Amino acid sequence: MVKRVTATDAALGLIELLKEKHGPIMFHQSGGCCDGSSPMCYPEGDLMIGDQDVYLGEIGEVPFYIHRNQFEYWKHTQLIIDVVDGRGGMFSLEGVEGKRFLTRSRAFTKEENKELQS
């Protein structure tokens, strides 16, 4: 089964740490100006999910959403959530850990696109 969003082992490790510290968490792929286009991590319920948000799946048993407008640009790619050293978005939970989540991507193959459309 093709996944629209996945995570590296490093990202999954940081997700586990954040769940231990903060309880249930969630992700939203930012498209805003202040934090660029970053995967933002929040305590579950701190960001209101609305009709314009698309559920992409889970990483580390954590829900991952993206705004519909962003999804239209990225729907042909798999989002791969990674982690690097440095400060991320100022509202994202991982910032105090000296790490930041980063979105990498790859284009889906023709076969994967067919599977996603069925």
Backbone as a chain_set.jsonl record, in Angstrom:
{"seq": "MVKRVTATDAALGLIELLKEKHGPIMFHQSGGCCDGSSPMCYPEGDLMIGDQDVYLGEIGEVPFYIHRNQFEYWKHTQLIIDVVDGRGGMFSLEGVEGKRFLTRSRAFTKEENKELQS", "coords": {"N": [[0.847, -1.193, 0.0], [0.582, 2.153, -0.894], [1.963, 4.924, 0.739], [1.169, 8.24, 1.603], [2.593, 9.809, 3.317], [5.596, 9.387, 5.083], [8.208, 8.54, 7.469], [11.574, 9.069, 8.529], [13.886, 6.978, 10.39], [15.185, 8.551, 12.3], [13.382, 10.69, 12.589], [11.159, 9.283, 13.563], [12.165, 8.469, 16.037], [12.416, 10.951, 17.377], [9.748, 11.688, 17.401], [8.701, 9.774, 19.171], [9.982, 10.575, 21.555], [8.82, 13.128, 21.866], [6.133, 12.405, 22.223], [6.317, 11.077, 24.665], [6.992, 13.218, 26.343], [4.914, 15.103, 25.918], [2.473, 13.862, 25.602], [-0.363, 12.879, 23.567], [0.167, 13.833, 20.196], [0.197, 15.772, 17.12], [0.604, 16.35, 13.561], [0.944, 18.992, 11.18], [1.344, 19.973, 7.922], [2.906, 22.815, 7.26], [2.161, 25.727, 5.379], [2.598, 28.262, 5.653], [3.77, 31.695, 5.927], [5.49, 32.485, 7.997], [6.84, 30.274, 9.171], [7.755, 29.041, 6.951], [7.584, 26.256, 4.79], [7.053, 23.916, 6.6], [6.938, 20.815, 8.442], [4.826, 20.89, 11.071], [4.648, 20.272, 14.525], [2.331, 19.643, 17.008], [0.726, 19.664, 20.275], [-1.893, 17.33, 20.464], [-4.965, 18.566, 19.354], [-4.331, 21.249, 19.741], [-4.188, 22.637, 17.388], [-6.712, 23.555, 15.332], [-8.353, 21.401, 13.223], [-9.806, 21.605, 10.064], [-12.398, 21.688, 7.492], [-10.883, 22.234, 5.269], [-8.551, 20.884, 5.533], [-6.499, 18.078, 4.805], [-6.25, 14.71, 5.59], [-3.362, 12.88, 5.644], [-2.288, 10.54, 6.593], [-0.533, 8.5, 8.998], [2.4, 8.961, 10.985], [4.595, 7.3, 13.013], [2.431, 6.55, 14.568], [0.985, 8.894, 14.777], [-1.245, 11.403, 13.774], [-1.217, 13.045, 10.567], [-1.625, 15.991, 8.805], [-2.486, 18.172, 6.046], [-3.009, 21.323, 4.5], [-5.623, 21.757, 2.149], [-5.005, 23.329, -0.16], [-2.188, 23.228, -0.201], [-1.942, 20.48, -0.475], [-2.844, 20.11, -3.099], [-0.667, 21.037, -4.569], [1.278, 19.187, -3.817], [0.319, 16.614, -4.202], [1.237, 14.682, -5.928], [3.478, 13.675, -4.856], [5.367, 11.824, -2.426], [5.54, 12.56, 0.939], [8.312, 12.761, 3.0], [9.182, 12.684, 6.171], [11.764, 14.026, 7.995], [14.486, 14.612, 10.303], [16.623, 17.173, 11.459], [19.523, 18.781, 12.897], [19.101, 21.846, 14.674], [17.064, 24.83, 15.016], [13.596, 24.747, 14.581], [10.336, 25.589, 13.37], [8.857, 28.153, 15.293], [6.582, 27.51, 16.719], [6.422, 24.813, 16.807], [6.706, 21.695, 18.495], [9.234, 20.392, 18.65], [11.295, 22.231, 18.707], [12.585, 23.054, 21.143], [14.191, 20.929, 21.621], [16.441, 21.194, 20.165], [16.341, 20.318, 17.615], [14.856, 19.965, 14.348], [11.984, 19.255, 12.431], [11.834, 18.225, 9.041], [10.675, 18.375, 5.742], [11.06, 16.132, 3.191], [10.796, 14.991, -0.183], [9.506, 12.804, -2.742], [8.702, 12.026, -6.096], [5.761, 10.232, -6.893], [5.642, 7.043, -8.499], [4.319, 6.051, -11.739], [2.796, 3.766, -11.35], [2.298, 3.863, -8.599], [0.775, 6.226, -8.473], [-1.504, 5.371, -9.864], [-2.444, 3.454, -8.05], [-3.069, 5.104, -5.872], [-5.18, 6.526, -6.91], [-7.181, 4.682, -7.138]], "CA": [[0.0, 0.0, 0.0], [1.343, 3.39, -1.014], [1.719, 5.898, 1.809], [1.399, 9.627, 1.19], [3.565, 10.392, 4.232], [6.423, 8.441, 5.821], [9.191, 9.222, 8.314], [12.855, 8.391, 8.721], [14.078, 6.452, 11.743], [15.514, 9.677, 13.184], [12.131, 11.412, 12.87], [10.335, 8.433, 14.43], [12.74, 8.546, 17.389], [12.042, 12.242, 17.961], [8.299, 11.627, 17.638], [8.504, 9.01, 20.413], [10.397, 11.45, 22.651], [7.808, 14.175, 22.036], [4.92, 11.784, 22.791], [6.595, 10.834, 26.086], [7.004, 14.505, 27.047], [3.732, 15.945, 25.723], [1.251, 13.087, 25.389], [-0.752, 12.784, 22.159], [0.592, 14.952, 19.345], [-0.287, 15.741, 15.74], [1.393, 17.124, 12.609], [0.296, 19.707, 10.089], [2.337, 20.496, 6.989], [2.711, 24.248, 7.171], [2.363, 26.42, 4.118], [2.561, 29.659, 6.059], [4.928, 32.541, 5.635], [6.401, 32.652, 9.137], [7.679, 29.097, 9.368], [8.017, 28.422, 5.664], [6.784, 25.076, 4.508], [7.625, 22.953, 7.531], [6.0, 19.974, 9.194], [4.688, 21.456, 12.412], [4.196, 19.292, 15.504], [1.563, 20.292, 18.069], [-0.07, 18.773, 21.129], [-3.161, 17.017, 19.798], [-6.048, 19.483, 19.68], [-3.905, 22.649, 19.792], [-4.472, 23.228, 16.087], [-8.037, 23.124, 14.889], [-8.4, 20.832, 11.883], [-11.084, 21.98, 9.462], [-12.803, 21.096, 6.221], [-9.863, 22.485, 4.253], [-7.366, 20.085, 5.834], [-6.516, 16.721, 4.267], [-5.538, 13.723, 6.393], [-2.475, 12.122, 4.772], [-1.933, 9.261, 7.204], [0.14, 8.589, 10.295], [3.812, 8.631, 11.148], [4.797, 7.022, 14.429], [1.091, 6.517, 15.169], [0.594, 10.291, 14.981], [-1.912, 11.884, 12.56], [-0.524, 14.051, 9.766], [-2.561, 16.732, 7.961], [-1.97, 19.228, 5.175], [-4.093, 22.145, 3.973], [-6.042, 21.317, 0.816], [-4.255, 24.054, -1.188], [-0.848, 22.626, -0.227], [-2.099, 19.126, -0.993], [-2.959, 20.191, -4.553], [0.686, 21.169, -5.104], [2.137, 18.073, -3.43], [-0.398, 15.339, -4.26], [1.974, 13.729, -6.764], [4.716, 13.332, -4.163], [5.321, 11.243, -1.089], [6.256, 13.387, 1.908], [9.197, 11.979, 3.863], [9.519, 13.561, 7.288], [13.094, 13.757, 8.528], [14.862, 15.525, 11.378], [17.994, 17.676, 11.391], [19.871, 19.668, 14.003], [18.764, 23.249, 14.488], [15.761, 25.298, 15.489], [12.548, 24.717, 13.569], [9.277, 26.567, 13.531], [8.801, 28.562, 16.702], [5.409, 26.959, 17.382], [6.49, 23.363, 16.733], [7.19, 21.141, 19.759], [10.606, 19.888, 18.668], [12.268, 23.321, 18.749], [13.37, 23.086, 22.384], [15.08, 19.764, 21.621], [17.595, 21.486, 19.325], [16.104, 19.597, 16.371], [13.689, 20.439, 13.614], [11.465, 18.362, 11.402], [12.07, 18.712, 7.695], [9.968, 17.577, 4.741], [11.699, 15.77, 1.933], [9.738, 14.4, -0.998], [9.854, 12.116, -3.98], [7.529, 11.872, -6.957], [5.211, 8.891, -6.999], [5.756, 6.407, -9.804], [3.031, 5.919, -12.429], [2.068, 2.67, -10.704], [1.827, 4.363, -7.299], [-0.306, 7.173, -8.739], [-2.688, 4.58, -10.2], [-2.946, 2.854, -6.806], [-3.651, 6.17, -5.054], [-6.42, 6.976, -7.531], [-8.22, 3.646, -7.098]], "C": [[0.884, 1.245, 0.0], [0.96, 4.332, 0.124], [2.036, 7.293, 1.284], [2.433, 10.304, 2.076], [4.278, 9.266, 4.975], [7.404, 9.243, 6.672], [10.457, 8.386, 8.398], [12.929, 7.852, 10.152], [14.382, 7.57, 12.732], [14.256, 10.453, 13.561], [11.237, 10.594, 13.797], [10.848, 8.434, 15.859], [12.357, 9.839, 18.088], [10.54, 12.283, 18.256], [8.017, 10.883, 18.941], [8.875, 9.846, 21.63], [9.335, 12.511, 22.925], [6.513, 13.614, 22.613], [5.119, 11.51, 24.278], [6.487, 12.128, 26.887], [5.654, 15.217, 27.033], [2.42, 15.181, 25.609], [0.917, 13.049, 23.907], [-0.376, 14.05, 21.388], [0.016, 14.759, 17.939], [0.66, 16.571, 14.878], [0.478, 17.83, 11.625], [1.408, 20.268, 9.214], [2.042, 21.963, 6.758], [2.919, 24.745, 5.751], [2.436, 27.906, 4.382], [3.855, 30.389, 5.795], [5.947, 32.542, 6.769], [7.356, 31.476, 9.3], [7.984, 28.39, 8.067], [7.083, 27.253, 5.44], [7.352, 23.923, 5.317], [6.557, 22.046, 8.106], [5.973, 20.465, 10.634], [4.07, 20.413, 13.34], [3.552, 20.033, 16.68], [1.014, 19.247, 19.04], [-1.417, 18.539, 20.425], [-4.251, 17.957, 20.291], [-5.643, 20.943, 19.743], [-4.111, 23.379, 18.474], [-5.808, 22.674, 15.622], [-7.955, 22.644, 13.442], [-9.786, 21.123, 11.31], [-11.339, 21.269, 8.157], [-11.748, 21.258, 5.13], [-8.568, 21.71, 4.492], [-7.566, 18.653, 5.357], [-5.678, 15.836, 5.179], [-4.693, 12.882, 5.437], [-2.169, 10.725, 5.302], [-1.292, 9.497, 8.553], [1.616, 8.304, 10.144], [4.029, 8.43, 12.641], [3.499, 7.013, 15.212], [0.576, 7.901, 15.541], [-0.056, 10.793, 13.693], [-1.158, 13.035, 11.902], [-1.51, 14.661, 8.776], [-1.813, 17.745, 7.106], [-3.176, 20.025, 4.67], [-4.373, 21.731, 2.532], [-5.266, 22.03, -0.304], [-2.839, 23.511, -1.329], [-0.914, 21.235, -0.85], [-2.164, 19.134, -2.523], [-1.58, 20.319, -5.217], [1.499, 19.883, -4.925], [1.497, 16.698, -3.621], [0.313, 14.29, -5.099], [3.28, 13.281, -6.113], [4.437, 12.666, -2.826], [6.13, 12.174, -0.184], [7.046, 12.462, 2.82], [9.668, 12.912, 4.963], [10.83, 13.095, 7.897], [13.353, 14.74, 9.666], [16.331, 15.902, 11.202], [18.251, 18.526, 12.623], [19.482, 21.095, 13.666], [17.375, 23.568, 15.001], [14.773, 25.3, 14.334], [11.565, 25.849, 13.771], [9.067, 26.895, 14.999], [7.583, 28.02, 17.434], [5.431, 25.442, 17.431], [7.211, 22.805, 17.952], [8.665, 20.769, 19.778], [11.665, 20.966, 18.834], [13.148, 23.333, 19.982], [14.344, 21.914, 22.485], [16.348, 20.014, 20.797], [17.534, 20.754, 17.99], [14.959, 20.276, 15.634], [13.284, 19.388, 12.597], [11.622, 19.045, 10.053], [11.317, 17.797, 6.739], [10.836, 17.396, 3.512], [10.585, 15.156, 1.086], [10.335, 13.656, -2.18], [8.575, 11.959, -4.785], [7.074, 10.419, -6.939], [5.464, 8.353, -8.402], [4.376, 6.369, -10.454], [2.173, 4.853, -11.748], [1.497, 3.121, -9.353], [0.684, 5.349, -7.485], [-1.598, 6.43, -9.084], [-3.296, 3.977, -8.936], [-3.635, 3.903, -5.939], [-5.007, 6.62, -5.612], [-7.533, 5.941, -7.458], [-8.805, 3.453, -5.722]], "O": [[1.813, 1.363, 0.798], [-0.219, 4.511, 0.429], [3.043, 7.501, 0.607], [3.082, 11.261, 1.654], [3.647, 8.316, 5.437], [7.431, 10.472, 6.608], [10.415, 7.157, 8.345], [12.132, 8.228, 11.011], [13.902, 7.55, 13.866], [14.082, 10.831, 14.72], [10.624, 11.143, 14.713], [10.054, 8.404, 16.799], [12.011, 9.826, 19.27], [10.121, 12.856, 19.261], [7.181, 11.319, 19.732], [8.16, 9.83, 22.632], [8.989, 12.765, 24.079], [5.858, 14.281, 23.414], [4.192, 11.689, 25.069], [5.947, 12.128, 27.994], [5.282, 15.862, 28.013], [1.357, 15.797, 25.527], [1.811, 13.174, 23.07], [-0.572, 15.171, 21.857], [-0.57, 13.723, 17.624], [1.422, 17.391, 15.39], [-0.601, 17.346, 11.284], [2.305, 20.956, 9.701], [1.042, 22.312, 6.131], [3.762, 24.228, 5.017], [2.349, 28.717, 3.46], [4.886, 29.793, 5.484], [7.15, 32.594, 6.514], [8.547, 31.668, 9.542], [8.432, 27.243, 8.081], [5.925, 27.275, 5.858], [8.048, 23.059, 4.783], [5.403, 22.45, 8.245], [6.991, 20.449, 11.325], [3.092, 19.755, 12.985], [4.154, 20.932, 17.267], [0.855, 18.082, 18.676], [-1.996, 19.468, 19.861], [-4.439, 18.126, 21.495], [-6.514, 21.811, 19.794], [-4.198, 24.607, 18.449], [-5.994, 21.46, 15.534], [-7.541, 23.386, 12.551], [-10.803, 20.919, 11.973], [-10.598, 20.368, 7.762], [-11.73, 20.49, 4.169], [-7.602, 21.861, 3.744], [-8.651, 18.086, 5.484], [-4.538, 16.167, 5.503], [-5.228, 12.246, 4.529], [-1.827, 9.829, 4.531], [-1.475, 10.543, 9.174], [2.034, 7.516, 9.296], [3.683, 9.298, 13.443], [3.46, 7.416, 16.374], [-0.178, 8.056, 16.501], [0.519, 10.627, 12.618], [-0.552, 13.874, 12.569], [-2.151, 13.946, 8.005], [-0.678, 18.121, 7.395], [-4.243, 19.457, 4.439], [-3.453, 21.394, 1.788], [-4.907, 21.396, -1.296], [-2.342, 23.35, -2.444], [-0.055, 20.858, -1.647], [-1.596, 18.253, -3.169], [-1.355, 19.773, -6.298], [2.311, 19.534, -5.781], [2.096, 15.697, -3.228], [0.003, 13.104, -4.979], [4.089, 12.594, -6.736], [3.415, 12.911, -2.186], [7.264, 12.53, -0.504], [6.506, 11.491, 3.35], [10.46, 13.823, 4.718], [10.988, 11.931, 8.265], [12.521, 15.602, 9.95], [17.166, 15.071, 10.847], [17.318, 18.942, 13.31], [19.528, 21.502, 12.505], [16.612, 22.676, 15.371], [15.073, 25.791, 13.246], [11.91, 26.919, 14.272], [9.098, 26.005, 15.849], [7.548, 28.062, 18.663], [4.547, 24.836, 18.036], [8.211, 23.368, 18.397], [9.292, 20.825, 20.836], [12.828, 20.646, 19.08], [14.346, 23.596, 19.878], [15.225, 21.912, 23.345], [17.228, 19.155, 20.734], [18.551, 20.588, 17.316], [14.197, 21.052, 16.21], [14.123, 18.725, 11.988], [11.553, 20.269, 9.94], [11.322, 16.578, 6.91], [11.283, 18.356, 2.885], [9.524, 14.835, 1.62], [11.491, 13.848, -2.556], [7.494, 11.782, -4.223], [7.889, 9.497, -6.967], [5.497, 9.11, -9.372], [3.372, 6.628, -9.79], [0.964, 5.026, -11.593], [0.359, 2.8, -9.012], [-0.285, 5.313, -6.727], [-2.675, 6.825, -8.636], [-4.515, 3.986, -8.765], [-4.672, 3.624, -5.336], [-5.879, 7.047, -4.854], [-8.698, 6.266, -7.686], [-9.688, 2.615, -5.538]]}, "num_chains": 1, "name": "protein.A"}
